Amino acid sequence: MSELLASLRDLTVTYAAEQGTHLALDGLDLDIVKGERLAVIGESGSGKSTLALALGGLLPPETHIEGSIGWPGFAAQPQPGLDIGFVFQDAGASLNPVIAVGRQITEIARLHLGLSRRKARERARALLARVRIPDPDTALAAFPHQLSGGQRQRVAIAAAIAAKPSLLIADEATSALDTIVQAEIVALLDELVRAEGMTLIFITHDIALASGFADRIVVLRDARLVETGPTAALLGAPKQAYTAKLLASHIGLDTPPLVAGEPA
Ligand code: ADP
């Protein structure tokens, strides 16, 4: 039997906007299974990031939330940064530009795992090696701007998993990268979640990218869940016309292979 990590029931999120209110999620019912790699796809504005922020308890304070998010997979309410790791599109949203990379990861390990300075530094070094940063010793002293976009995203992943979260949420984590680096980062995420037994929520507007490794896909449209199912079933026989349309518009003969390659 698959164990549930999270259970969302009738989740409705309304932002307080200047021109009135904005319904960003409308009655979402979704179960997230421990260890699954779940892709959330949808066009821009469909509510994907809102779902990520709601799961992390990171929505702005004036946001109105109805319905429930239960966490049967945790003994207590999971903490963002500790139990839930985040990787955003722009590493700048996760990394501080004026603090050396090593210190940023070290601080997380000290804060959340209670490691000594020396042990935390060792963990930071090991994490940089784990995400395949070439020459981790040099990278520890580097500032984010001294790294390439792909390397910055690797560092952001190292920081996101530094506290050993059970759930990793990657929100358009590869969208700003070129295709080859994108495939490498996806392969890295896939490898890490398998090796560490994490659950992955991979948010993307790119159905081809998601279908390369996700176990299951959730399709969002205009704040609503359109359809969810195992990747092969959903791609092979979409139940909803909108999913079929999304597939047709994204997967053409010129689409690169769906399975991400091994990192170079
Ligand atoms: P996606 O990640 O799929 O692009 P979002 O969850 O970011 O979608 O946004 C869903 C909708 O909510 C969009 O229409 C967006 O403009 C609106 N929205 C997002 N954040 C806010 C906010 N802080 N205040 C008001 N509206 C917001």
mmCIF file with all atom_site columns, N, CA and C in Angstrom, residues 214-217 228-236 239:
data_model
loop_
_atom_site.group_PDB
_atom_site.id
_atom_site.type_symbol
_atom_site.label_atom_id
_atom_site.label_alt_id
_atom_site.label_comp_id
_atom_site.label_asym_id
_atom_site.label_entity_id
_atom_site.label_seq_id
_atom_site.pdbx_PDB_ins_code
_atom_site.Cartn_x
_atom_site.Cartn_y
_atom_site.Cartn_z
_atom_site.occupancy
_atom_site.B_iso_or_equiv
_atom_site.pdbx_formal_charge
_atom_site.auth_seq_id
_atom_site.auth_comp_id
_atom_site.auth_asym_id
_atom_site.auth_atom_id
_atom_site.pdbx_PDB_model_num
ATOM 1  N N  . ALA A 1 214 ? 8.489   11.967 -14.489 1.00 0.00 ? 214 ALA A N  1
ATOM 2  C CA . ALA A 1 214 ? 7.473   11.974 -13.429 1.00 0.00 ? 214 ALA A CA 1
ATOM 3  C C  . ALA A 1 214 ? 6.710   10.652 -13.381 1.00 0.00 ? 214 ALA A C  1
ATOM 4  N N  . ASP A 1 215 ? 6.346   10.219 -12.169 1.00 0.00 ? 215 ASP A N  1
ATOM 5  C CA . ASP A 1 215 ? 5.505   9.021  -12.027 1.00 0.00 ? 215 ASP A CA 1
ATOM 6  C C  . ASP A 1 215 ? 4.063   9.375  -12.356 1.00 0.00 ? 215 ASP A C  1
ATOM 7  N N  . ARG A 1 216 ? 3.709   10.610 -11.995 1.00 0.00 ? 216 ARG A N  1
ATOM 8  C CA . ARG A 1 216 ? 2.309   11.015 -12.128 1.00 0.00 ? 216 ARG A CA 1
ATOM 9  C C  . ARG A 1 216 ? 2.264   12.491 -12.501 1.00 0.00 ? 216 ARG A C  1
ATOM 10 N N  . ILE A 1 217 ? 1.228   12.841 -13.215 1.00 0.00 ? 217 ILE A N  1
ATOM 11 C CA . ILE A 1 217 ? 1.066   14.234 -13.648 1.00 0.00 ? 217 ILE A CA 1
ATOM 12 C C  . ILE A 1 217 ? -0.264  14.774 -13.139 1.00 0.00 ? 217 ILE A C  1
ATOM 13 N N  . THR A 1 228 ? -5.637  14.107 -13.262 1.00 0.00 ? 228 THR A N  1
ATOM 14 C CA . THR A 1 228 ? -4.380  13.554 -12.772 1.00 0.00 ? 228 THR A CA 1
ATOM 15 C C  . THR A 1 228 ? -4.335  12.067 -13.077 1.00 0.00 ? 228 THR A C  1
ATOM 16 N N  . GLY A 1 229 ? -3.135  11.562 -13.323 1.00 0.00 ? 229 GLY A N  1
ATOM 17 C CA . GLY A 1 229 ? -3.002  10.136 -13.584 1.00 0.00 ? 229 GLY A CA 1
ATOM 18 C C  . GLY A 1 229 ? -1.543  9.768  -13.766 1.00 0.00 ? 229 GLY A C  1
ATOM 19 N N  . PRO A 1 230 ? -1.233  8.457  -13.743 1.00 0.00 ? 230 PRO A N  1
ATOM 20 C CA . PRO A 1 230 ? 0.127   8.014  -14.005 1.00 0.00 ? 230 PRO A CA 1
ATOM 21 C C  . PRO A 1 230 ? 0.581   8.558  -15.360 1.00 0.00 ? 230 PRO A C  1
ATOM 22 N N  . THR A 1 231 ? 1.862   8.926  -15.453 1.00 0.00 ? 231 THR A N  1
ATOM 23 C CA . THR A 1 231 ? 2.352   9.634  -16.637 1.00 0.00 ? 231 THR A CA 1
ATOM 24 C C  . THR A 1 231 ? 1.995   8.928  -17.951 1.00 0.00 ? 231 THR A C  1
ATOM 25 N N  . ALA A 1 232 ? 2.303   7.638  -18.034 1.00 0.00 ? 232 ALA A N  1
ATOM 26 C CA . ALA A 1 232 ? 2.086   6.925  -19.302 1.00 0.00 ? 232 ALA A CA 1
ATOM 27 C C  . ALA A 1 232 ? 0.603   6.922  -19.676 1.00 0.00 ? 232 ALA A C  1
ATOM 28 N N  . ALA A 1 233 ? -0.254  6.708  -18.673 1.00 0.00 ? 233 ALA A N  1
ATOM 29 C CA . ALA A 1 233 ? -1.697  6.652  -18.944 1.00 0.00 ? 233 ALA A CA 1
ATOM 30 C C  . ALA A 1 233 ? -2.207  8.016  -19.392 1.00 0.00 ? 233 ALA A C  1
ATOM 31 N N  . LEU A 1 234 ? -1.751  9.047  -18.692 1.00 0.00 ? 234 LEU A N  1
ATOM 32 C CA . LEU A 1 234 ? -2.230  10.392 -19.018 1.00 0.00 ? 234 LEU A CA 1
ATOM 33 C C  . LEU A 1 234 ? -1.754  10.836 -20.404 1.00 0.00 ? 234 LEU A C  1
ATOM 34 N N  . LEU A 1 235 ? -0.510  10.467 -20.733 1.00 0.00 ? 235 LEU A N  1
ATOM 35 C CA . LEU A 1 235 ? 0.003   10.848 -22.054 1.00 0.00 ? 235 LEU A CA 1
ATOM 36 C C  . LEU A 1 235 ? -0.653  10.021 -23.153 1.00 0.00 ? 235 LEU A C  1
ATOM 37 N N  . GLY A 1 236 ? -0.853  8.739  -22.858 1.00 0.00 ? 236 GLY A N  1
ATOM 38 C CA . GLY A 1 236 ? -1.374  7.820  -23.863 1.00 0.00 ? 236 GLY A CA 1
ATOM 39 C C  . GLY A 1 236 ? -2.853  8.004  -24.124 1.00 0.00 ? 236 GLY A C  1
ATOM 40 N N  . LYS A 1 239 ? -7.910  11.943 -20.454 1.00 0.00 ? 239 LYS A N  1
ATOM 41 C CA . LYS A 1 239 ? -9.369  11.852 -20.310 1.00 0.00 ? 239 LYS A CA 1
ATOM 42 C C  . LYS A 1 239 ? -10.038 13.170 -20.663 1.00 0.00 ? 239 LYS A C  1
#
